[in-house]
């Protein structure tokens, strides 16, 4: 749901004359305004701008089968370029407030599992193949049909689960929740801050920023999430200038009290020329001859399942947050949304930055009132600017941006009330969907657990006819997905 009313306090009058721009993006028709779209686009960018820094660190820190590394500056420029173009394409074609960028998790898979078996060009070629396959599935209508086959209440559970997933991402990114080292001799996997205490300046900045944002949300202040991010960033800059906290790693050694990723300092240099030398550095054929047919096939299958269902979950969650779903739980222009997402996957491989996919952080923009693709134009333009203004894009620390993720997680969680918890046949799959996402750090794992359990429980109750035929195939694919480790071990 939106956290603030339209700028004039009442929904726009659909009967009033509208411009062609308004009609094309359905701004008034969806009860939005230009100011809300701009605020939403800004909020989305600030919550996901970290990818311009993080993706190069993940990909640039790995070596391929030939022992070669990718240039970090070139990765940063290409990451921003593809994110900007694909986000704007989603805005124009999908007309849906969902931004795209290099997918976390997928980039780690490419960096640490796929690339070591071949060259970087070969690995990115597999990503391109995966994107093309998904595009074919969209154009044939299969991907949309699979999406529609999922029960409405299970789609709701997907949105709720992603809300909790967002929350834990925000808490972990801010350092407020941390993994307890194995040497601690405890069965508790995570804990509060450092040894159960808030003892660092960055954590305090996060707590203050979160409380400020929550107060603004409760008071229905327009731009609450964006104001919270900016206010937290200003506070972080002041704290760093006074306390000289530094990054979480100094000379390769951990600094638990440091900033998680970006150190909030005013940059010495504002403009920089982007290095686009990695564009087009991919090969779709050599991996099959170098690594054999089975290894690339399993990698493509894993990428396919992850991208296929992550986007489905993200699309539902964002549509649910913005009250843009129909009675079947489907957002407007679903086919176009899925097509752009598949194009983005291939584009990411073609630019050597790994598969690009939809970002659940877009929910921060929806929380600010974004309802159309106009917000994407703002977010995409900022990503393109980030190519040249890379020093500015890293000023906002995780501790400031993460406040938005926690608040949006709460807003998405409120939909849990619409699930019928007295009907165990849907309540149990919904529960597994909701819990698997944050606890396994994967949207796909949650969707897989929900669909498999739904099919099994319906069959156990003798209600096979209640199951959409496509769900049987999806359930089998997810079983293969979860068992891909033993399968690979048995046949390789």
CSV table of C-alpha atoms in Angstrom, one decimal:
chain,number,residue,atom,x,y,z
A,1,UNK,CA,0.0,0.0,0.0
A,2,UNK,CA,1.1,3.6,-0.4
A,3,UNK,CA,2.3,5.3,2.7
A,4,UNK,CA,1.3,8.8,1.6
A,5,UNK,CA,-1.7,10.3,-0.2
A,6,UNK,CA,-1.3,12.1,-3.5
A,7,UNK,CA,0.2,15.6,-3.4
A,8,UNK,CA,-3.2,17.3,-3.4
A,9,UNK,CA,-4.6,14.9,-0.8
A,10,UNK,CA,-7.2,13.4,-3.2
A,11,UNK,CA,-6.8,11.0,-6.1
A,12,UNK,CA,-6.5,12.7,-9.5
A,13,UNK,CA,-9.8,13.0,-11.4
A,14,UNK,CA,-9.7,10.6,-14.4
A,15,UNK,CA,-12.2,12.9,-16.2
A,16,UNK,CA,-9.7,15.8,-16.3
A,17,UNK,CA,-7.8,16.3,-19.6
A,18,UNK,CA,-4.5,14.5,-19.6
A,19,UNK,CA,-1.4,14.8,-21.7
A,20,UNK,CA,-0.2,12.0,-24.1
A,21,UNK,CA,2.6,11.3,-21.6
A,22,UNK,CA,0.1,10.8,-18.8
A,23,UNK,CA,-2.1,8.5,-21.0
A,24,UNK,CA,0.9,6.5,-22.2
A,25,UNK,CA,2.2,5.8,-18.6
A,26,UNK,CA,-1.3,5.7,-17.1
A,27,UNK,CA,-0.2,8.1,-14.3
A,28,UNK,CA,-3.6,9.5,-13.5
A,29,UNK,CA,-5.3,6.2,-14.2
A,30,UNK,CA,-3.3,4.5,-11.5
A,31,UNK,CA,-3.9,7.3,-9.0
A,32,UNK,CA,-0.4,8.7,-9.1
A,33,UNK,CA,1.3,12.1,-9.8
A,34,UNK,CA,4.6,13.1,-11.4
A,35,UNK,CA,6.0,14.2,-8.0
A,36,UNK,CA,5.2,10.8,-6.5
A,37,UNK,CA,6.8,9.0,-9.5
A,38,UNK,CA,10.0,11.2,-9.2
A,39,UNK,CA,10.2,10.6,-5.4
A,40,UNK,CA,9.7,6.8,-6.0
A,41,UNK,CA,12.4,6.7,-8.7
A,42,UNK,CA,14.8,8.5,-6.4
A,43,UNK,CA,14.0,6.2,-3.4
A,44,UNK,CA,14.5,3.1,-5.6
A,45,UNK,CA,17.9,4.3,-6.9
A,46,UNK,CA,19.2,5.1,-3.5
A,47,UNK,CA,18.2,1.7,-2.1
A,48,UNK,CA,19.9,-0.2,-4.9
A,49,UNK,CA,22.8,2.1,-6.0
A,50,UNK,CA,25.1,-0.1,-4.0
A,51,UNK,CA,25.1,-2.6,-6.9
A,52,UNK,CA,27.4,-0.3,-8.8
A,53,UNK,CA,30.0,-0.9,-6.1
A,54,UNK,CA,29.1,-4.4,-5.0
A,55,UNK,CA,28.8,-6.2,-8.3
A,56,UNK,CA,32.4,-5.2,-9.4
A,57,UNK,CA,33.7,-6.4,-6.1
A,58,UNK,CA,32.1,-9.8,-6.5
A,59,UNK,CA,32.9,-10.4,-10.2
A,60,UNK,CA,36.3,-8.6,-10.0
A,61,UNK,CA,37.4,-10.6,-7.1
A,62,UNK,CA,37.2,-14.0,-8.9
A,63,UNK,CA,39.4,-15.5,-11.6
A,64,UNK,CA,38.3,-17.6,-14.6
A,65,UNK,CA,39.8,-21.0,-15.8
A,66,UNK,CA,42.7,-19.1,-17.3
A,67,UNK,CA,43.5,-17.2,-14.1
A,68,UNK,CA,42.3,-13.9,-15.5
A,69,UNK,CA,40.3,-11.2,-13.7
A,70,UNK,CA,37.9,-8.6,-14.9
A,71,UNK,CA,38.7,-4.9,-14.5
A,72,UNK,CA,36.8,-3.4,-11.5
A,73,UNK,CA,36.4,0.1,-13.1
A,74,UNK,CA,35.1,-1.4,-16.3
A,75,UNK,CA,32.7,-3.6,-14.3
A,76,UNK,CA,31.4,-0.6,-12.4
A,77,UNK,CA,30.7,1.4,-15.6
A,78,UNK,CA,29.0,-1.6,-17.4
A,79,UNK,CA,26.9,-2.4,-14.3
A,80,UNK,CA,25.6,1.1,-14.2
A,81,UNK,CA,25.0,1.3,-18.0
A,82,UNK,CA,23.0,-2.0,-18.3
A,83,UNK,CA,21.0,-1.2,-15.1
A,84,UNK,CA,20.1,2.2,-16.4
A,85,UNK,CA,19.1,1.0,-19.9
A,86,UNK,CA,17.2,-2.0,-18.7
A,87,UNK,CA,15.4,-0.1,-16.0
A,88,UNK,CA,14.3,2.5,-18.5
A,89,UNK,CA,13.2,-0.2,-21.0
A,90,UNK,CA,11.1,-1.7,-18.2
A,91,UNK,CA,9.5,1.8,-17.7
A,92,UNK,CA,8.7,2.3,-21.3
A,93,UNK,CA,7.6,-1.3,-22.3
A,94,UNK,CA,6.4,-2.8,-19.0
A,95,UNK,CA,5.3,0.6,-17.6
A,96,UNK,CA,5.8,-0.9,-14.2
A,97,UNK,CA,7.8,0.6,-11.3
A,98,UNK,CA,10.3,-2.3,-11.1
A,99,UNK,CA,14.0,-1.5,-11.6
A,100,UNK,CA,16.6,-4.0,-12.8
A,101,UNK,CA,20.3,-4.5,-12.3
A,102,UNK,CA,22.9,-7.2,-11.9
A,103,UNK,CA,21.4,-10.0,-9.8
A,104,UNK,CA,23.0,-10.8,-6.4
A,105,UNK,CA,23.4,-14.5,-6.0
A,106,UNK,CA,23.5,-15.0,-9.7
A,107,UNK,CA,26.7,-12.9,-10.0
A,108,UNK,CA,28.3,-15.0,-7.2
A,109,UNK,CA,27.3,-18.2,-9.1
A,110,UNK,CA,28.9,-16.8,-12.2
A,111,UNK,CA,32.0,-15.7,-10.4
A,112,UNK,CA,32.8,-18.6,-8.2
A,113,UNK,CA,31.2,-21.6,-9.9
A,114,UNK,CA,30.9,-21.0,-13.6
A,115,UNK,CA,33.9,-18.8,-14.5
A,116,UNK,CA,36.5,-21.1,-12.9
A,117,UNK,CA,35.4,-23.9,-15.3
A,118,UNK,CA,36.0,-21.8,-18.4
A,119,UNK,CA,36.9,-18.2,-19.5
A,120,UNK,CA,34.9,-15.1,-18.5
A,121,UNK,CA,33.7,-14.8,-22.1
A,122,UNK,CA,32.4,-18.3,-22.0
A,123,UNK,CA,30.7,-17.8,-18.6
A,124,UNK,CA,28.9,-14.7,-19.8
A,125,UNK,CA,27.9,-16.5,-23.0
A,126,UNK,CA,26.0,-19.0,-20.8
A,127,UNK,CA,24.2,-16.1,-19.2
A,128,UNK,CA,23.2,-14.8,-22.7
A,129,UNK,CA,21.9,-18.3,-23.6
A,130,UNK,CA,19.8,-18.4,-20.4
A,131,UNK,CA,18.3,-14.9,-21.2
A,132,UNK,CA,17.4,-16.0,-24.7
A,133,UNK,CA,15.7,-19.1,-23.4
A,134,UNK,CA,13.6,-17.1,-21.0
A,135,UNK,CA,12.7,-14.7,-23.7
A,136,UNK,CA,11.4,-17.6,-25.9
A,137,UNK,CA,9.4,-18.9,-22.9
A,138,UNK,CA,7.8,-15.4,-22.6
A,139,UNK,CA,7.0,-15.0,-26.3
A,140,UNK,CA,5.4,-18.5,-26.4
A,141,UNK,CA,3.3,-17.6,-23.4
A,142,UNK,CA,4.6,-20.3,-21.2
A,143,UNK,CA,6.2,-18.1,-18.6
A,144,UNK,CA,3.0,-16.0,-18.2
A,145,UNK,CA,1.0,-19.2,-18.0
A,146,UNK,CA,3.1,-20.6,-15.3
A,147,UNK,CA,2.8,-17.3,-13.4
A,148,UNK,CA,-1.0,-17.5,-13.7
A,149,UNK,CA,-1.1,-21.1,-12.5
A,150,UNK,CA,0.1,-20.3,-9.0
A,151,UNK,CA,-2.8,-19.9,-6.6
A,152,UNK,CA,-3.6,-16.4,-5.5
A,153,UNK,CA,-3.0,-16.9,-1.8
A,154,UNK,CA,0.4,-18.5,-2.6
A,155,UNK,CA,1.2,-15.4,-4.6
A,156,UNK,CA,0.3,-13.3,-1.6
A,157,UNK,CA,2.6,-15.4,0.5
A,158,UNK,CA,5.4,-14.8,-2.0
A,159,UNK,CA,5.0,-11.0,-1.4
A,160,UNK,CA,5.0,-11.4,2.4
A,161,UNK,CA,8.0,-13.7,2.2
A,162,UNK,CA,9.9,-11.1,0.1
A,163,UNK,CA,8.9,-8.5,2.7
A,164,UNK,CA,10.7,-10.5,5.4
A,165,UNK,CA,13.5,-11.2,3.0
A,166,UNK,CA,13.9,-7.4,2.4
A,167,UNK,CA,13.9,-6.8,6.2
A,168,UNK,CA,16.7,-9.3,6.9
A,169,UNK,CA,18.7,-7.9,4.0
A,170,UNK,CA,18.4,-4.4,5.4
A,171,UNK,CA,19.3,-5.6,9.0
A,172,UNK,CA,22.3,-7.5,7.8
A,173,UNK,CA,23.5,-4.9,5.3
A,174,UNK,CA,23.4,-2.3,8.1
A,175,UNK,CA,25.4,-4.6,10.4
A,176,UNK,CA,22.5,-4.6,12.9
A,177,UNK,CA,22.2,-8.4,12.6
A,178,UNK,CA,25.4,-10.4,12.2
A,179,UNK,CA,26.4,-14.0,11.9
A,180,UNK,CA,27.8,-15.3,15.1
A,181,UNK,CA,31.3,-16.9,14.4
A,182,UNK,CA,31.5,-20.7,14.8
A,183,UNK,CA,34.2,-20.2,17.4
A,184,UNK,CA,31.6,-18.8,19.7
A,185,UNK,CA,30.4,-22.4,20.5
A,186,UNK,CA,26.7,-21.5,20.2
A,187,UNK,CA,23.9,-23.0,18.2
A,188,UNK,CA,22.5,-19.5,17.6
A,189,UNK,CA,23.4,-18.5,14.0
A,190,UNK,CA,22.9,-14.7,14.2
A,191,UNK,CA,22.8,-12.1,16.8
A,192,UNK,CA,22.4,-8.4,17.5
A,193,UNK,CA,25.3,-6.2,16.4
A,194,UNK,CA,28.7,-7.0,17.9
A,195,UNK,CA,28.4,-9.6,20.8
A,196,UNK,CA,24.8,-8.6,21.2
A,197,UNK,CA,25.4,-4.9,21.6
A,198,UNK,CA,25.1,-1.7,19.6
A,199,UNK,CA,28.7,-0.5,20.0
A,200,UNK,CA,29.5,1.1,16.6
A,201,UNK,CA,28.7,4.5,15.1
A,202,UNK,CA,27.3,3.0,11.8
A,203,UNK,CA,24.9,0.9,13.8
A,204,UNK,CA,23.7,3.9,15.7
A,205,UNK,CA,23.2,5.8,12.5
A,206,UNK,CA,21.0,3.0,11.2
A,207,UNK,CA,19.0,2.9,14.4
A,208,UNK,CA,18.4,6.7,14.4
A,209,UNK,CA,17.7,6.7,10.7
A,210,UNK,CA,15.2,3.8,11.1
A,211,UNK,CA,13.4,5.6,14.0
A,212,UNK,CA,13.2,8.8,12.1
A,213,UNK,CA,11.8,7.1,9.0
A,214,UNK,CA,9.2,5.2,11.1
A,215,UNK,CA,8.1,8.4,12.7
A,216,UNK,CA,7.7,10.1,9.3
A,217,UNK,CA,5.7,7.1,8.0
A,218,UNK,CA,3.4,7.1,11.0
A,219,UNK,CA,2.8,10.8,10.5
A,220,UNK,CA,2.1,10.2,6.8
A,221,UNK,CA,4.8,12.6,5.7
A,222,UNK,CA,5.2,12.6,1.9
A,223,UNK,CA,8.6,11.3,0.9
A,224,UNK,CA,9.1,9.6,4.3
A,225,UNK,CA,11.4,6.9,3.0
A,226,UNK,CA,13.5,9.2,0.8
A,227,UNK,CA,13.8,11.7,3.6
A,228,UNK,CA,14.9,9.0,5.9
A,229,UNK,CA,17.6,7.9,3.5
A,230,UNK,CA,18.9,11.4,2.9
A,231,UNK,CA,18.8,12.4,6.6
A,232,UNK,CA,20.6,9.2,7.6
A,233,UNK,CA,23.3,9.9,4.9
A,234,UNK,CA,23.9,13.4,6.2
A,235,UNK,CA,24.2,12.1,9.7
A,236,UNK,CA,26.6,9.4,8.5
A,237,UNK,CA,28.8,12.0,6.7
A,238,UNK,CA,29.0,14.0,9.9
A,239,UNK,CA,29.8,11.0,12.0
A,240,UNK,CA,32.5,9.9,9.7
A,241,UNK,CA,34.0,13.4,9.6
A,242,UNK,CA,34.1,13.5,13.4
A,243,UNK,CA,34.8,9.9,14.4
A,244,UNK,CA,36.8,8.7,11.3
A,245,UNK,CA,35.2,5.3,11.5
A,246,UNK,CA,36.5,3.9,8.2
A,247,UNK,CA,35.4,0.8,6.2
A,248,UNK,CA,34.6,-2.6,7.5
A,249,UNK,CA,37.9,-3.9,6.1
A,250,UNK,CA,41.2,-2.0,6.5
A,251,UNK,CA,44.3,-3.4,4.7
A,252,UNK,CA,42.6,-6.7,4.3
A,253,UNK,CA,41.8,-7.0,8.0
A,254,UNK,CA,38.2,-6.8,9.4
A,255,UNK,CA,37.0,-3.7,11.2
A,256,UNK,CA,33.7,-4.8,12.8
A,257,UNK,CA,32.9,-1.2,13.8
A,258,UNK,CA,33.4,0.1,10.3
A,259,UNK,CA,30.8,1.0,7.6
A,260,UNK,CA,29.5,-2.1,5.8
A,261,UNK,CA,30.4,-1.1,2.2
A,262,UNK,CA,30.4,2.6,1.3
A,263,UNK,CA,32.2,5.1,3.6
A,264,UNK,CA,30.1,8.2,3.7
A,265,UNK,CA,32.6,10.9,2.7
A,266,UNK,CA,32.3,13.8,0.4
A,267,UNK,CA,34.2,12.7,-2.7
A,268,UNK,CA,37.3,14.5,-3.9
A,269,UNK,CA,36.4,13.8,-7.5
A,270,UNK,CA,32.8,14.1,-8.8
A,271,UNK,CA,33.0,13.3,-12.5
A,272,UNK,CA,34.9,10.3,-14.1
A,273,UNK,CA,35.0,8.9,-17.6
A,274,UNK,CA,33.4,5.4,-17.8
A,275,UNK,CA,35.4,2.4,-19.0
A,276,UNK,CA,33.1,0.4,-21.4
A,277,UNK,CA,35.7,-2.1,-22.6
A,278,UNK,CA,33.8,-5.1,-21.4
A,279,UNK,CA,30.8,-4.6,-23.6
A,280,UNK,CA,30.4,-7.5,-26.0
A,281,UNK,CA,33.0,-9.7,-24.4
A,282,UNK,CA,31.1,-13.0,-24.4
A,283,UNK,CA,31.2,-16.3,-26.3
A,284,UNK,CA,28.2,-18.6,-26.5
A,285,UNK,CA,29.9,-21.7,-28.0
A,286,UNK,CA,33.4,-22.4,-26.5
A,287,UNK,CA,32.1,-23.4,-23.0
A,288,UNK,CA,30.4,-26.5,-24.4
A,289,UNK,CA,33.7,-27.8,-25.9
A,290,UNK,CA,35.9,-26.8,-23.0
A,291,UNK,CA,33.8,-28.0,-20.0
A,292,UNK,CA,31.7,-30.7,-21.7
A,293,UNK,CA,28.0,-30.5,-22.4
A,294,UNK,CA,26.7,-31.4,-18.9
A,295,UNK,CA,28.5,-28.7,-16.9
A,296,UNK,CA,27.2,-25.8,-19.0
A,297,UNK,CA,23.8,-27.4,-19.2
A,298,UNK,CA,23.5,-27.6,-15.4
A,299,UNK,CA,24.7,-24.0,-15.0
A,300,UNK,CA,22.2,-22.8,-17.6
A,301,UNK,CA,19.4,-24.7,-15.8
A,302,UNK,CA,20.3,-23.2,-12.4
A,303,UNK,CA,20.4,-19.7,-13.9
A,304,UNK,CA,17.1,-20.3,-15.6
A,305,UNK,CA,15.3,-21.4,-12.5
A,306,UNK,CA,16.7,-18.6,-10.4
A,307,UNK,CA,15.8,-15.8,-12.8
A,308,UNK,CA,12.5,-17.3,-13.8
A,309,UNK,CA,11.0,-17.4,-10.4
A,310,UNK,CA,12.8,-14.6,-8.7
A,311,UNK,CA,11.2,-12.2,-11.1
A,312,UNK,CA,7.8,-13.8,-10.6
A,313,UNK,CA,8.1,-13.3,-6.9
A,314,UNK,CA,9.4,-9.7,-7.2
A,315,UNK,CA,6.7,-8.7,-9.7
A,316,UNK,CA,3.9,-10.0,-7.3
A,317,UNK,CA,5.4,-8.3,-4.3
A,318,UNK,CA,5.7,-4.9,-6.0
A,319,UNK,CA,2.3,-5.2,-7.5
A,320,UNK,CA,0.9,-6.2,-4.1
A,321,UNK,CA,2.6,-3.3,-2.3
A,322,UNK,CA,1.2,-0.8,-4.9
A,323,UNK,CA,-2.3,-2.4,-5.0
A,324,UNK,CA,-1.8,-3.1,-8.8
A,325,UNK,CA,-2.8,-6.7,-8.9
A,326,UNK,CA,-6.0,-8.0,-10.5
A,327,UNK,CA,-8.3,-10.7,-8.9
A,328,UNK,CA,-5.9,-13.4,-10.0
A,329,UNK,CA,-2.9,-11.7,-8.4
A,330,UNK,CA,-1.5,-10.6,-11.8
A,331,UNK,CA,0.0,-7.1,-12.4
A,332,UNK,CA,-0.8,-5.1,-15.6
A,333,UNK,CA,1.2,-5.9,-18.7
A,334,UNK,CA,2.6,-9.0,-17.1
A,335,UNK,CA,3.9,-10.4,-20.4
A,336,UNK,CA,5.8,-7.2,-21.3
A,337,UNK,CA,7.3,-7.1,-17.8
A,338,UNK,CA,8.6,-10.6,-18.1
A,339,UNK,CA,9.9,-10.0,-21.6
A,340,UNK,CA,12.0,-7.0,-20.6
A,341,UNK,CA,13.3,-9.0,-17.6
A,342,UNK,CA,14.5,-11.8,-20.0
A,343,UNK,CA,16.1,-9.2,-22.3
A,344,UNK,CA,17.9,-7.8,-19.3
A,345,UNK,CA,19.3,-11.2,-18.4
A,346,UNK,CA,20.9,-11.6,-21.9
A,347,UNK,CA,22.0,-7.9,-21.9
A,348,UNK,CA,23.9,-8.5,-18.6
A,349,UNK,CA,25.8,-11.4,-20.0
A,350,UNK,CA,26.6,-9.4,-23.2
A,351,UNK,CA,28.1,-6.6,-21.1
A,352,UNK,CA,30.1,-9.0,-18.8
A,353,UNK,CA,28.2,-8.0,-15.7
A,354,UNK,CA,26.2,-11.2,-15.2
A,355,UNK,CA,22.4,-11.6,-15.5
A,356,UNK,CA,20.4,-8.5,-14.8
A,357,UNK,CA,17.1,-9.1,-13.1
A,358,UNK,CA,14.3,-7.3,-11.2
A,359,UNK,CA,15.2,-5.8,-7.8
A,360,UNK,CA,12.9,-6.1,-4.9
A,361,UNK,CA,14.4,-2.8,-3.6
A,362,UNK,CA,12.0,-1.3,-6.1
A,363,UNK,CA,9.4,-1.7,-3.4
A,364,UNK,CA,11.0,1.3,-1.7
A,365,UNK,CA,9.9,3.4,-4.6
A,366,UNK,CA,6.4,2.0,-4.5
A,367,UNK,CA,6.3,2.8,-0.8
A,368,UNK,CA,7.0,6.4,-1.9
A,369,UNK,CA,4.0,6.3,-4.2
A,370,UNK,CA,5.5,5.1,-7.5
A,371,UNK,CA,2.9,3.3,-9.6
A,372,UNK,CA,4.1,3.6,-13.2
A,373,UNK,CA,7.1,3.3,-15.5
A,374,UNK,CA,7.9,7.0,-15.0
A,375,UNK,CA,9.7,6.1,-11.7
A,376,UNK,CA,11.9,3.8,-13.8
A,377,UNK,CA,12.9,6.6,-16.1
A,378,UNK,CA,14.1,8.5,-13.0
A,379,UNK,CA,15.9,5.5,-11.6
A,380,UNK,CA,17.4,4.6,-15.0
A,381,UNK,CA,18.6,8.1,-15.7
A,382,UNK,CA,20.4,8.2,-12.3
A,383,UNK,CA,22.1,4.9,-13.1
A,384,UNK,CA,23.3,6.3,-16.4
A,385,UNK,CA,24.6,9.4,-14.5
A,386,UNK,CA,26.3,7.1,-12.1
A,387,UNK,CA,28.6,6.0,-14.9
A,388,UNK,CA,30.1,9.5,-14.9
A,389,UNK,CA,29.4,10.3,-11.3
A,390,UNK,CA,30.6,7.1,-9.7
A,391,UNK,CA,32.2,9.0,-6.8
A,392,UNK,CA,28.8,10.4,-5.8
A,393,UNK,CA,27.0,7.1,-6.1
A,394,UNK,CA,29.0,5.6,-3.3
A,395,UNK,CA,28.4,8.4,-0.7
A,396,UNK,CA,25.2,6.7,0.6
A,397,UNK,CA,26.2,3.9,3.1
A,398,UNK,CA,24.3,0.7,3.6
A,399,UNK,CA,23.4,1.9,7.1
A,400,UNK,CA,21.4,4.8,5.5
A,401,UNK,CA,19.8,2.9,2.6
A,402,UNK,CA,18.9,-0.1,4.7
A,403,UNK,CA,16.3,1.9,6.7
A,404,UNK,CA,14.1,1.9,3.6
A,405,UNK,CA,14.3,-1.9,3.2
A,406,UNK,CA,13.1,-2.5,6.8
A,407,UNK,CA,10.2,-0.1,6.5
A,408,UNK,CA,9.1,-1.5,3.2
A,409,UNK,CA,9.4,-5.0,4.6
A,410,UNK,CA,6.8,-4.0,7.3
A,411,UNK,CA,4.5,-2.6,4.6
A,412,UNK,CA,4.7,-5.8,2.6
A,413,UNK,CA,4.2,-8.0,5.6
A,414,UNK,CA,0.7,-6.5,6.2
A,415,UNK,CA,-0.7,-8.6,3.4
A,416,UNK,CA,-0.3,-11.7,5.5
A,417,UNK,CA,-3.8,-11.0,6.9
A,418,UNK,CA,-5.4,-12.0,3.6
A,419,UNK,CA,-4.2,-15.6,3.7
A,420,UNK,CA,-6.7,-18.2,5.1
A,421,UNK,CA,-4.6,-19.7,7.9
A,422,UNK,CA,-7.4,-22.1,8.9
A,423,UNK,CA,-7.1,-23.9,5.5
A,424,UNK,CA,-3.9,-26.0,6.0
A,425,UNK,CA,-3.8,-27.0,2.4
A,426,UNK,CA,-2.8,-23.4,1.5
A,427,UNK,CA,-1.6,-22.2,4.9
A,428,UNK,CA,1.3,-24.7,5.1
A,429,UNK,CA,2.7,-23.9,1.6
A,430,UNK,CA,2.2,-20.2,2.4
A,431,UNK,CA,4.1,-20.6,5.6
A,432,UNK,CA,7.0,-22.5,3.9
A,433,UNK,CA,7.1,-19.9,1.2
A,434,UNK,CA,7.3,-17.0,3.7
A,435,UNK,CA,9.9,-18.6,6.0
A,436,UNK,CA,12.2,-20.1,3.4
A,437,UNK,CA,12.9,-16.8,1.7
A,438,UNK,CA,14.6,-15.0,4.6
A,439,UNK,CA,16.0,-18.1,6.2
A,440,UNK,CA,17.7,-19.4,3.0
A,441,UNK,CA,18.4,-15.9,1.6
A,442,UNK,CA,16.7,-16.8,-1.7
A,443,UNK,CA,13.3,-15.9,-3.3
A,444,UNK,CA,13.5,-19.0,-5.6
A,445,UNK,CA,14.0,-21.4,-2.6
A,446,UNK,CA,10.8,-20.0,-1.0
A,447,UNK,CA,8.7,-20.3,-4.1
A,448,UNK,CA,10.0,-23.8,-4.7
A,449,UNK,CA,9.2,-24.9,-1.2
A,450,UNK,CA,5.7,-23.5,-1.5
A,451,UNK,CA,4.9,-25.0,-4.8
A,452,UNK,CA,6.2,-28.5,-4.0
A,453,UNK,CA,4.4,-28.6,-0.7
A,454,UNK,CA,1.2,-27.3,-2.3
A,455,UNK,CA,1.2,-30.1,-4.9
A,456,UNK,CA,2.1,-32.8,-2.4
A,457,UNK,CA,-0.6,-31.7,0.1
A,458,UNK,CA,-3.3,-31.5,-2.6
A,459,UNK,CA,-2.4,-35.0,-3.8
A,460,UNK,CA,-2.4,-36.3,-0.3
A,461,UNK,CA,-5.9,-35.0,0.1
A,462,UNK,CA,-7.1,-36.6,-3.1
A,463,UNK,CA,-7.6,-33.2,-4.8
A,464,UNK,CA,-5.4,-33.6,-7.9
A,465,UNK,CA,-8.0,-31.7,-10.0
A,466,UNK,CA,-7.4,-28.6,-7.9
A,467,UNK,CA,-3.8,-28.4,-9.2
A,468,UNK,CA,-3.2,-26.5,-12.4
A,469,UNK,CA,-1.5,-28.9,-14.8
A,470,UNK,CA,1.5,-26.6,-15.2
A,471,UNK,CA,2.2,-26.7,-11.5
A,472,UNK,CA,3.1,-30.4,-11.8
A,473,UNK,CA,5.8,-29.6,-14.2
A,474,UNK,CA,7.0,-26.6,-12.1
A,475,UNK,CA,7.1,-28.8,-9.0
A,476,UNK,CA,9.2,-31.4,-10.8
A,477,UNK,CA,11.6,-28.7,-12.0
A,478,UNK,CA,12.0,-27.4,-8.5
A,479,UNK,CA,12.7,-30.9,-7.2
A,480,UNK,CA,15.5,-31.1,-9.8
A,481,UNK,CA,16.7,-27.6,-8.7
A,482,UNK,CA,17.0,-28.6,-5.1
A,483,UNK,CA,18.7,-31.9,-6.0
A,484,UNK,CA,21.1,-30.5,-8.5
A,485,UNK,CA,24.0,-31.1,-6.2
A,486,UNK,CA,23.5,-34.9,-5.9
A,487,UNK,CA,22.6,-35.0,-9.6
A,488,UNK,CA,25.8,-33.3,-10.6
A,489,UNK,CA,27.8,-35.5,-8.3
A,490,UNK,CA,26.3,-38.7,-9.8
A,491,UNK,CA,26.8,-37.9,-13.4
A,492,UNK,CA,30.0,-35.8,-13.5
